[in-house]
Amino acid sequence: MNLLESVRVALEGIMTSKLRSFLTTLGIVIGIAAVIAVVAIGQGGRAVLMAEMEKIGTNIFAIYVDWRSDKKVTGREFNLSDVAVIKDKVPDITHLSPVNNSLCDVRGPKDQKTGRVIGVSSDYFYIRKFNMKEGHFFTEEDDAGKRRVAVLDEELAGQVFGRAEALGSIITLNSTPFLVVGILAKSESALGFSENPGVYVPIQAWQVMFNSQVQELEGSAASKEKVDEAMGQAVKVLERRHQTPGKYAGMSMEQEMQAANKITGIMTLIIGAIAGISLFVGGIGVMNIMLVSVTERTREIGIRMALGARRRDILVQFLIESIMLCLLGGIIGMALGAGGAYLIAKLAKWPPLVSWWTALLAFAFSAAIGVVFGLLPANKAARLNPIEALRRE
Amino acid sequence: MIKVKNLGKIYKAGAHPVVALADVDLTVKPGEFVSVMGPSGSGKSTLMNLLGCLDILTSGSYLLDGMEVSGMSETELAQVRKLKIGFVFQAFNLLPRMSAIRNVELPMIYAGVAPRERARRAAEALEKVGLAQRMSHRPGELSGGQIQRVSIARALVNNPAVILADEPTGNLDTRSGEEIMAIFQELNRGGATIVLVTHEREIALHTSRIVHFRDGRLVEDEPVAAPLDAREHISAAVPVGQAGSNIESGGEFGR
Ligand SMILES: Nc1ncnc2c1ncn2[C@@H]1O[C@H](COP(=O)(O)OP(=O)(O)OP(=O)(O)O)[C@@H](O)[C@H]1O
Ligand SMILES: [Mg+2]
């Protein structure tokens, strides 16, 4: 008996009891669907995250006080002249800005909000590649003159000004009046959080309001390839100037992307493994029902043997039946999983990612489950004695 | 066709071995129609299982169509079953979920006959037993007599060297039994070698020779001088014109 015949005989076996066959393979359906969906969602999420980070800029970096360092934090780790010196000594750094953050009371004509006040230099505009909706970002002169000018993000401007014209108007930050010179355009983020929280003011004006510290530095390098090297040099300059080796740490977007990549990869793997366990359970389900089926079909097996089927023919028949059952479940599961992933991706506005290799892997995997969990029942069937099998009711 | 010498079969079930057959010498010539009779437990089914290569003999030798069967491996026995033997069972043993024609195709699947050729030969065999109109019916939709005719079609479809029938009429009424015997007789006239087990002397008298078994031994070999012709019985039992009512038109029987 050739393979094609075996497949046909097995298909007849499956089709004679459709509902039971479907229920048998339900575990496989669910297992494969879960694996496919989890991997697709994981990959889609990762792709979105990467695109998002790439949009922010792959050539940017931040330098901050290393929290793992055992040295005491004095608040004097950075100062404004550091920025100028680093830019001078590291030519691959195109822009560099101090970044200070604080919460404060933001009051406009319409409403009052607690917002983030971020003190930066004019370079920050180029580092973050901001888009202006109205007006302009503050200039180097604004900063040097400690002018009280502010750039609001669109959301905050809407909240504190309402319909009133914000540009050219006055807001107060902790009761200090600032002139609004620019509104940042809202950046479309698929991840759902805004990149422009709050209000940007010149670093020196910020220092007048709060304190004279510089919290950290952000900068951009000439290219993504040069960013890690340039950042390292900047850290060295800082260590030399402040005589504090090991106190600073840098993180480039490149490194952050790698880390994020690794984390999403591990998450996908873990959840995928859990889904994989459900596949295993599904395989045991198939084996169970196949064992029952062999018992029920003992007489059929006896008849086939009397008509000339070898033990091998019987073994192959049941093995193929189990493989086809699992493949059937695999295909249904794949469709369900891909459909589910597509739906979730659509809701989350992610690109739906069902890669051909996941599909192929799921296909191969369900076939393998069919073989592994079909062997025991098929072997049981093939070992039957024809006379005893024929006598069985 | 069949040449059995000193055939013995001992079942080792439990503490006491059961001697089911002992010292059986039996020769069946090509084209012979032999019936086997004997009381219950005399070893008739055991003999059929051995002749049909379903079971392994304990002692003696068995030549089937010139081949020594004793000592063959299970795979070889399966090969012999598929090419040389056609079985007809008392319990019919059709696959209930398959149509008549698929059931008849079954032995050809294992013999590796191509699908189209298979369908043609299966249809031909069903026609031969008068079931041309019932090919796509499942066993559940057929009468006992019709079911047994399907299984005869299945037994003859691979052109076996010998057809073995263990009480083929045992589950049928007299009338259907006669029809089955008519088919066997027709096949035998066409050259088929048939060995048939029966409890009824009436049935056995349709064959050309009766071998009697008792306690696992062949005790008497009785030739039948003038075998009964089942066709006459069928036409005698019912008024003329209805003779073929139970047998579908297109068959060669019951006309
Ligand atoms: N598998 C077996 N294990 C043990 N003993 C068996 C087995 N099969 C048959 N026997 C015994 O062998 C003997 C012959 O049985 P067999 O079935 O051949 O009788 P039979 O002539 O066909 O009877 P019947 O007319 O009732 O069908 C009986 O004593 C039976 O109990
Ligand atoms: Mg018997």
GROMACS .gro file of N, CA, C and O in nm, chain B residues 16-106:
model
  364
  409HIS      N    1  -0.429  -2.560   3.092
  409HIS     CA    2  -0.446  -2.680   3.010
  409HIS      C    3  -0.440  -2.645   2.862
  409HIS      O    4  -0.524  -2.571   2.813
  410PRO      N    5  -0.341  -2.701   2.793
  410PRO     CA    6  -0.337  -2.679   2.649
  410PRO      C    7  -0.456  -2.748   2.582
  410PRO      O    8  -0.494  -2.859   2.622
  411VAL      N    9  -0.518  -2.681   2.484
  411VAL     CA   10  -0.632  -2.738   2.414
  411VAL      C   11  -0.585  -2.788   2.278
  411VAL      O   12  -0.529  -2.713   2.200
  412VAL      N   13  -0.607  -2.917   2.255
  412VAL     CA   14  -0.574  -2.971   2.123
  412VAL      C   15  -0.694  -2.946   2.032
  412VAL      O   16  -0.795  -3.014   2.041
  413ALA      N   17  -0.685  -2.845   1.948
  413ALA     CA   18  -0.798  -2.809   1.862
  413ALA      C   19  -0.800  -2.892   1.735
  413ALA      O   20  -0.907  -2.925   1.683
  414LEU      N   21  -0.683  -2.926   1.685
  414LEU     CA   22  -0.673  -3.011   1.566
  414LEU      C   23  -0.558  -3.109   1.585
  414LEU      O   24  -0.456  -3.074   1.645
  415ALA      N   25  -0.575  -3.231   1.534
  415ALA     CA   26  -0.466  -3.328   1.542
  415ALA      C   27  -0.466  -3.417   1.419
  415ALA      O   28  -0.573  -3.464   1.374
  416ASP      N   29  -0.348  -3.437   1.363
  416ASP     CA   30  -0.329  -3.533   1.253
  416ASP      C   31  -0.426  -3.517   1.137
  416ASP      O   32  -0.483  -3.614   1.089
  417VAL      N   33  -0.446  -3.396   1.094
  417VAL     CA   34  -0.539  -3.376   0.984
  417VAL      C   35  -0.465  -3.387   0.851
  417VAL      O   36  -0.368  -3.316   0.827
  418ASP      N   37  -0.509  -3.478   0.768
  418ASP     CA   38  -0.460  -3.484   0.630
  418ASP      C   39  -0.576  -3.446   0.539
  418ASP      O   40  -0.683  -3.505   0.546
  419LEU      N   41  -0.553  -3.347   0.456
  419LEU     CA   42  -0.663  -3.303   0.370
  419LEU      C   43  -0.604  -3.247   0.241
  419LEU      O   44  -0.509  -3.169   0.243
  420THR      N   45  -0.660  -3.290   0.129
  420THR     CA   46  -0.618  -3.235   0.001
  420THR      C   47  -0.740  -3.180  -0.070
  420THR      O   48  -0.843  -3.246  -0.077
  421VAL      N   49  -0.730  -3.057  -0.116
  421VAL     CA   50  -0.839  -2.998  -0.193
  421VAL      C   51  -0.783  -2.966  -0.331
  421VAL      O   52  -0.685  -2.891  -0.343
  422LYS      N   53  -0.843  -3.028  -0.433
  422LYS     CA   54  -0.790  -3.006  -0.569
  422LYS      C   55  -0.843  -2.874  -0.625
  422LYS      O   56  -0.948  -2.825  -0.582
  423PRO      N   57  -0.773  -2.818  -0.720
  423PRO     CA   58  -0.821  -2.694  -0.783
  423PRO      C   59  -0.960  -2.715  -0.841
  423PRO      O   60  -0.988  -2.817  -0.904
  424GLY      N   61  -1.049  -2.619  -0.816
  424GLY     CA   62  -1.184  -2.628  -0.870
  424GLY      C   63  -1.280  -2.709  -0.787
  424GLY      O   64  -1.396  -2.725  -0.821
  425GLU      N   65  -1.231  -2.761  -0.672
  425GLU     CA   66  -1.319  -2.840  -0.587
  425GLU      C   67  -1.405  -2.750  -0.498
  425GLU      O   68  -1.367  -2.637  -0.467
  426PHE      N   69  -1.520  -2.802  -0.460
  426PHE     CA   70  -1.610  -2.731  -0.368
  426PHE      C   71  -1.632  -2.824  -0.250
  426PHE      O   72  -1.707  -2.920  -0.259
  427VAL      N   73  -1.563  -2.796  -0.139
  427VAL     CA   74  -1.563  -2.886  -0.024
  427VAL      C   75  -1.637  -2.822   0.091
  427VAL      O   76  -1.622  -2.702   0.117
  428SER      N   77  -1.718  -2.901   0.162
  428SER     CA   78  -1.776  -2.847   0.284
  428SER      C   79  -1.720  -2.922   0.404
  428SER      O   80  -1.683  -3.038   0.395
  429VAL      N   81  -1.713  -2.848   0.517
  429VAL     CA   82  -1.660  -2.904   0.641
  429VAL      C   83  -1.774  -2.907   0.741
  429VAL      O   84  -1.839  -2.805   0.763
  430MET      N   85  -1.800  -3.025   0.800
  430MET     CA   86  -1.906  -3.036   0.899
  430MET      C   87  -1.850  -3.095   1.028
  430MET      O   88  -1.743  -3.155   1.028
  431GLY      N   89  -1.925  -3.078   1.134
  431GLY     CA   90  -1.882  -3.134   1.261
  431GLY      C   91  -1.949  -3.061   1.374
  431GLY      O   92  -1.996  -2.948   1.357
  432PRO      N   93  -1.956  -3.125   1.491
  432PRO     CA   94  -2.021  -3.059   1.604
  432PRO      C   95  -1.942  -2.936   1.650
  432PRO      O   96  -1.828  -2.919   1.612
  433SER      N   97  -2.010  -2.860   1.731
  433SER     CA   98  -1.947  -2.738   1.782
  433SER      C   99  -1.820  -2.773   1.861
  433SER      O  100  -1.819  -2.869   1.937
  434GLY      N  101  -1.716  -2.698   1.838
  434GLY     CA  102  -1.591  -2.722   1.910
  434GLY      C  103  -1.506  -2.830   1.847
  434GLY      O  104  -1.402  -2.869   1.903
  435SER      N  105  -1.543  -2.879   1.730
  435SER     CA  106  -1.467  -2.988   1.669
  435SER      C  107  -1.346  -2.936   1.592
  435SER      O  108  -1.269  -3.016   1.538
  436GLY      N  109  -1.328  -2.806   1.584
  436GLY     CA  110  -1.207  -2.752   1.522
  436GLY      C  111  -1.225  -2.699   1.382
  436GLY      O  112  -1.128  -2.673   1.312
  437LYS      N  113  -1.350  -2.680   1.340
  437LYS     CA  114  -1.376  -2.633   1.203
  437LYS      C  115  -1.319  -2.492   1.181
  437LYS      O  116  -1.247  -2.467   1.083
  438SER      N  117  -1.352  -2.401   1.273
  438SER     CA  118  -1.303  -2.263   1.258
  438SER      C  119  -1.151  -2.259   1.269
  438SER      O  120  -1.085  -2.185   1.197
  439THR      N  121  -1.098  -2.341   1.360
  439THR     CA  122  -0.953  -2.347   1.374
  439THR      C  123  -0.889  -2.387   1.241
  439THR      O  124  -0.791  -2.326   1.197
  440LEU      N  125  -0.949  -2.486   1.175
  440LEU     CA  126  -0.898  -2.529   1.045
  440LEU      C  127  -0.902  -2.415   0.944
  440LEU      O  128  -0.805  -2.389   0.872
  441MET      N  129  -1.015  -2.345   0.941
  441MET     CA  130  -1.029  -2.236   0.844
  441MET      C  131  -0.926  -2.127   0.870
  441MET      O  132  -0.869  -2.071   0.777
  442ASN      N  133  -0.904  -2.095   0.997
  442ASN     CA  134  -0.805  -1.992   1.031
  442ASN      C  135  -0.665  -2.032   0.985
  442ASN      O  136  -0.587  -1.949   0.939
  443LEU      N  137  -0.638  -2.163   0.999
  443LEU     CA  138  -0.505  -2.210   0.957
  443LEU      C  139  -0.495  -2.209   0.804
  443LEU      O  140  -0.396  -2.163   0.749
  444LEU      N  141  -0.602  -2.260   0.738
  444LEU     CA  142  -0.600  -2.259   0.592
  444LEU      C  143  -0.590  -2.116   0.540
  444LEU      O  144  -0.528  -2.089   0.438
  445GLY      N  145  -0.653  -2.022   0.614
  445GLY     CA  146  -0.654  -1.882   0.572
  445GLY      C  147  -0.532  -1.804   0.615
  445GLY      O  148  -0.527  -1.682   0.598
  446CYS      N  149  -0.434  -1.873   0.674
  446CYS     CA  150  -0.308  -1.808   0.714
  446CYS      C  151  -0.330  -1.697   0.817
  446CYS      O  152  -0.252  -1.603   0.826
  447LEU      N  153  -0.441  -1.705   0.893
  447LEU     CA  154  -0.462  -1.608   0.999
  447LEU      C  155  -0.392  -1.655   1.126
  447LEU      O  156  -0.366  -1.578   1.216
  448ASP      N  157  -0.366  -1.784   1.133
  448ASP     CA  158  -0.307  -1.841   1.254
  448ASP      C  159  -0.191  -1.931   1.214
  448ASP      O  160  -0.177  -1.967   1.097
  449ILE      N  161  -0.107  -1.960   1.311
  449ILE     CA  162   0.013  -2.038   1.281
  449ILE      C  163  -0.004  -2.181   1.332
  449ILE      O  164  -0.045  -2.202   1.448
  450LEU      N  165   0.022  -2.279   1.244
  450LEU     CA  166  -0.001  -2.417   1.285
  450LEU      C  167   0.107  -2.464   1.382
  450LEU      O  168   0.222  -2.418   1.376
  451THR      N  169   0.065  -2.553   1.473
  451THR     CA  170   0.159  -2.603   1.573
  451THR      C  171   0.248  -2.712   1.514
  451THR      O  172   0.367  -2.720   1.543
  452SER      N  173   0.188  -2.798   1.429
  452SER     CA  174   0.268  -2.904   1.369
  452SER      C  175   0.211  -2.940   1.232
  452SER      O  176   0.100  -2.900   1.198
  453GLY      N  177   0.289  -3.015   1.156
  453GLY     CA  178   0.245  -3.057   1.024
  453GLY      C  179   0.289  -2.961   0.916
  453GLY      O  180   0.363  -2.865   0.942
  454SER      N  181   0.241  -2.988   0.795
  454SER     CA  182   0.279  -2.901   0.684
  454SER      C  183   0.156  -2.859   0.606
  454SER      O  184   0.052  -2.925   0.609
  455TYR      N  185   0.166  -2.747   0.539
  455TYR     CA  186   0.053  -2.691   0.465
  455TYR      C  187   0.106  -2.633   0.335
  455TYR      O  188   0.181  -2.535   0.336
  456LEU      N  189   0.070  -2.696   0.224
  456LEU     CA  190   0.107  -2.645   0.092
  456LEU      C  191  -0.014  -2.575   0.032
  456LEU      O  192  -0.120  -2.633   0.017
  457LEU      N  193   0.001  -2.447   0.001
  457LEU     CA  194  -0.108  -2.373  -0.061
  457LEU      C  195  -0.062  -2.327  -0.198
  457LEU      O  196   0.036  -2.252  -0.208
  458ASP      N  197  -0.131  -2.374  -0.301
  458ASP     CA  198  -0.096  -2.334  -0.437
  458ASP      C  199   0.053  -2.357  -0.463
  458ASP      O  200   0.120  -2.274  -0.524
  459GLY      N  201   0.104  -2.467  -0.409
  459GLY     CA  202   0.243  -2.503  -0.434
  459GLY      C  203   0.343  -2.439  -0.339
  459GLY      O  204   0.463  -2.462  -0.350
  460MET      N  205   0.294  -2.358  -0.244
  460MET     CA  206   0.385  -2.290  -0.152
  460MET      C  207   0.374  -2.348  -0.012
  460MET      O  208   0.263  -2.369   0.037
  461GLU      N  209   0.488  -2.371   0.053
  461GLU     CA  210   0.485  -2.418   0.191
  461GLU      C  211   0.458  -2.299   0.282
  461GLU      O  212   0.532  -2.201   0.282
  462VAL      N  213   0.350  -2.308   0.356
  462VAL     CA  214   0.307  -2.194   0.438
  462VAL      C  215   0.368  -2.201   0.579
  462VAL      O  216   0.403  -2.098   0.637
  463SER      N  217   0.383  -2.325   0.632
  463SER     CA  218   0.434  -2.333   0.769
  463SER      C  219   0.576  -2.278   0.773
  463SER      O  220   0.657  -2.303   0.685
  464GLY      N  221   0.602  -2.201   0.877
  464GLY     CA  222   0.735  -2.141   0.890
  464GLY      C  223   0.746  -2.003   0.829
  464GLY      O  224   0.850  -1.940   0.835
  465MET      N  225   0.635  -1.958   0.768
  465MET     CA  226   0.639  -1.822   0.711
  465MET      C  227   0.631  -1.717   0.820
  465MET      O  228   0.572  -1.739   0.926
  466SER      N  229   0.690  -1.600   0.792
  466SER     CA  230   0.681  -1.489   0.887
  466SER      C  231   0.542  -1.425   0.876
  466SER      O  232   0.468  -1.451   0.781
  467GLU      N  233   0.510  -1.340   0.973
  467GLU     CA  234   0.379  -1.276   0.972
  467GLU      C  235   0.358  -1.191   0.848
  467GLU      O  236   0.249  -1.185   0.792
  468THR      N  237   0.466  -1.123   0.806
  468THR     CA  238   0.455  -1.039   0.686
  468THR      C  239   0.427  -1.125   0.563
  468THR      O  240   0.345  -1.091   0.478
  469GLU      N  241   0.494  -1.240   0.557
  469GLU     CA  242   0.471  -1.330   0.444
  469GLU      C  243   0.329  -1.385   0.447
  469GLU      O  244   0.264  -1.398   0.343
  470LEU      N  245   0.281  -1.418   0.567
  470LEU     CA  246   0.144  -1.468   0.580
  470LEU      C  247   0.043  -1.364   0.532
  470LEU      O  248  -0.054  -1.396   0.463
  471ALA      N  249   0.070  -1.236   0.566
  471ALA     CA  250  -0.018  -1.129   0.521
  471ALA      C  251  -0.019  -1.123   0.368
  471ALA      O  252  -0.123  -1.104   0.305
  472GLN      N  253   0.097  -1.143   0.312
  472GLN     CA  254   0.111  -1.144   0.166
  472GLN      C  255   0.026  -1.257   0.105
  472GLN      O  256  -0.045  -1.236   0.007
  473VAL      N  257   0.032  -1.376   0.168
  473VAL     CA  258  -0.046  -1.490   0.118
  473VAL      C  259  -0.195  -1.460   0.131
  473VAL      O  260  -0.273  -1.484   0.037
  474ARG      N  261  -0.235  -1.405   0.245
  474ARG     CA  262  -0.377  -1.373   0.265
  474ARG      C  263  -0.427  -1.279   0.158
  474ARG      O  264  -0.537  -1.295   0.106
  475LYS      N  265  -0.343  -1.182   0.123
  475LYS     CA  266  -0.391  -1.080   0.031
  475LYS      C  267  -0.398  -1.131  -0.112
  475LYS      O  268  -0.486  -1.092  -0.186
  476LEU      N  269  -0.308  -1.224  -0.148
  476LEU     CA  270  -0.303  -1.268  -0.288
  476LEU      C  271  -0.375  -1.400  -0.313
  476LEU      O  272  -0.424  -1.424  -0.422
  477LYS      N  273  -0.381  -1.489  -0.210
  477LYS     CA  274  -0.427  -1.626  -0.237
  477LYS      C  275  -0.561  -1.659  -0.173
  477LYS      O  276  -0.622  -1.759  -0.206
  478ILE      N  277  -0.603  -1.579  -0.074
  478ILE     CA  278  -0.717  -1.618   0.007
  478ILE      C  279  -0.831  -1.518  -0.006
  478ILE      O  280  -0.808  -1.397  -0.006
  479GLY      N  281  -0.952  -1.570  -0.015
  479GLY     CA  282  -1.071  -1.485  -0.003
  479GLY      C  283  -1.155  -1.536   0.112
  479GLY      O  284  -1.191  -1.653   0.117
  480PHE      N  285  -1.183  -1.446   0.209
  480PHE     CA  286  -1.259  -1.488   0.328
  480PHE      C  287  -1.405  -1.448   0.317
  480PHE      O  288  -1.437  -1.337   0.275
  481VAL      N  289  -1.493  -1.540   0.359
  481VAL     CA  290  -1.632  -1.502   0.382
  481VAL      C  291  -1.665  -1.546   0.525
  481VAL      O  292  -1.643  -1.661   0.561
  482PHE      N  293  -1.712  -1.450   0.608
  482PHE     CA  294  -1.733  -1.480   0.750
  482PHE      C  295  -1.881  -1.495   0.781
  482PHE      O  296  -1.967  -1.437   0.714
  483GLN      N  297  -1.906  -1.571   0.889
  483GLN     CA  298  -2.045  -1.582   0.936
  483GLN      C  299  -2.098  -1.444   0.977
  483GLN      O  300  -2.212  -1.410   0.951
  484ALA      N  301  -2.011  -1.365   1.040
  484ALA     CA  302  -2.053  -1.234   1.090
  484ALA      C  303  -2.032  -1.124   0.986
  484ALA      O  304  -2.027  -1.006   1.020
  485PHE      N  305  -2.018  -1.163   0.862
  485PHE     CA  306  -2.003  -1.071   0.748
  485PHE      C  307  -1.871  -0.993   0.751
  485PHE      O  308  -1.796  -0.994   0.655
  486ASN      N  309  -1.850  -0.919   0.862
  486ASN     CA  310  -1.726  -0.842   0.876
  486ASN      C  311  -1.699  -0.744   0.764
  486ASN      O  312  -1.590  -0.736   0.710
  487LEU      N  313  -1.803  -0.668   0.729
  487LEU     CA  314  -1.778  -0.553   0.640
  487LEU      C  315  -1.747  -0.433   0.729
  487LEU      O  316  -1.782  -0.431   0.847
  488LEU      N  317  -1.682  -0.332   0.673
  488LEU     CA  318  -1.662  -0.208   0.748
  488LEU      C  319  -1.791  -0.126   0.738
  488LEU      O  320  -1.831  -0.086   0.629
  489PRO      N  321  -1.857  -0.102   0.852
  489PRO     CA  322  -1.993  -0.049   0.850
  489PRO      C  323  -2.004   0.092   0.791
  489PRO      O  324  -2.109   0.128   0.741
  490ARG      N  325  -1.897   0.170   0.798
  490ARG     CA  326  -1.908   0.308   0.754
  490ARG      C  327  -1.872   0.328   0.607
  490ARG      O  328  -1.868   0.438   0.557
  491MET      N  329  -1.841   0.216   0.542
  491MET     CA  330  -1.800   0.229   0.402
  491MET      C  331  -1.908   0.171   0.312
  491MET      O  332  -1.977   0.075   0.347
  492SER      N  333  -1.920   0.229   0.194
  492SER     CA  334  -2.017   0.179   0.096
  492SER      C  335  -1.976   0.039   0.052
  492SER      O  336  -1.862  -0.004   0.073
  493ALA      N  337  -2.071  -0.031  -0.010
  493ALA     CA  338  -2.045  -0.167  -0.056
  493ALA      C  339  -1.922  -0.170  -0.147
  493ALA      O  340  -1.833  -0.253  -0.131
  494ILE      N  341  -1.916  -0.076  -0.239
  494ILE     CA  342  -1.807  -0.081  -0.338
  494ILE      C  343  -1.672  -0.053  -0.272
  494ILE      O  344  -1.572  -0.117  -0.305
  495ARG      N  345  -1.670   0.038  -0.172
  495ARG     CA  346  -1.543   0.063  -0.101
  495ARG      C  347  -1.501  -0.062  -0.024
  495ARG      O  348  -1.382  -0.093  -0.016
  496ASN      N  349  -1.598  -0.130   0.033
  496ASN     CA  350  -1.567  -0.253   0.105
  496ASN      C  351  -1.504  -0.356   0.012
  496ASN      O  352  -1.407  -0.423   0.048
  497VAL      N  353  -1.559  -0.365  -0.109
  497VAL     CA  354  -1.506  -0.463  -0.204
  497VAL      C  355  -1.368  -0.420  -0.253
  497VAL      O  356  -1.283  -0.503  -0.284
  498GLU      N  357  -1.345  -0.289  -0.256
  498GLU     CA  358  -1.214  -0.239  -0.302
  498GLU      C  359  -1.102  -0.268  -0.202
  498GLU      O  360  -0.985  -0.271  -0.237
  499LEU      N  361  -1.142  -0.284  -0.075
  499LEU     CA  362  -1.044  -0.292   0.034
  499LEU      C  363  -0.927  -0.389   0.009
  499LEU      O  364  -0.811  -0.350   0.021
   0.00000   0.00000   0.00000
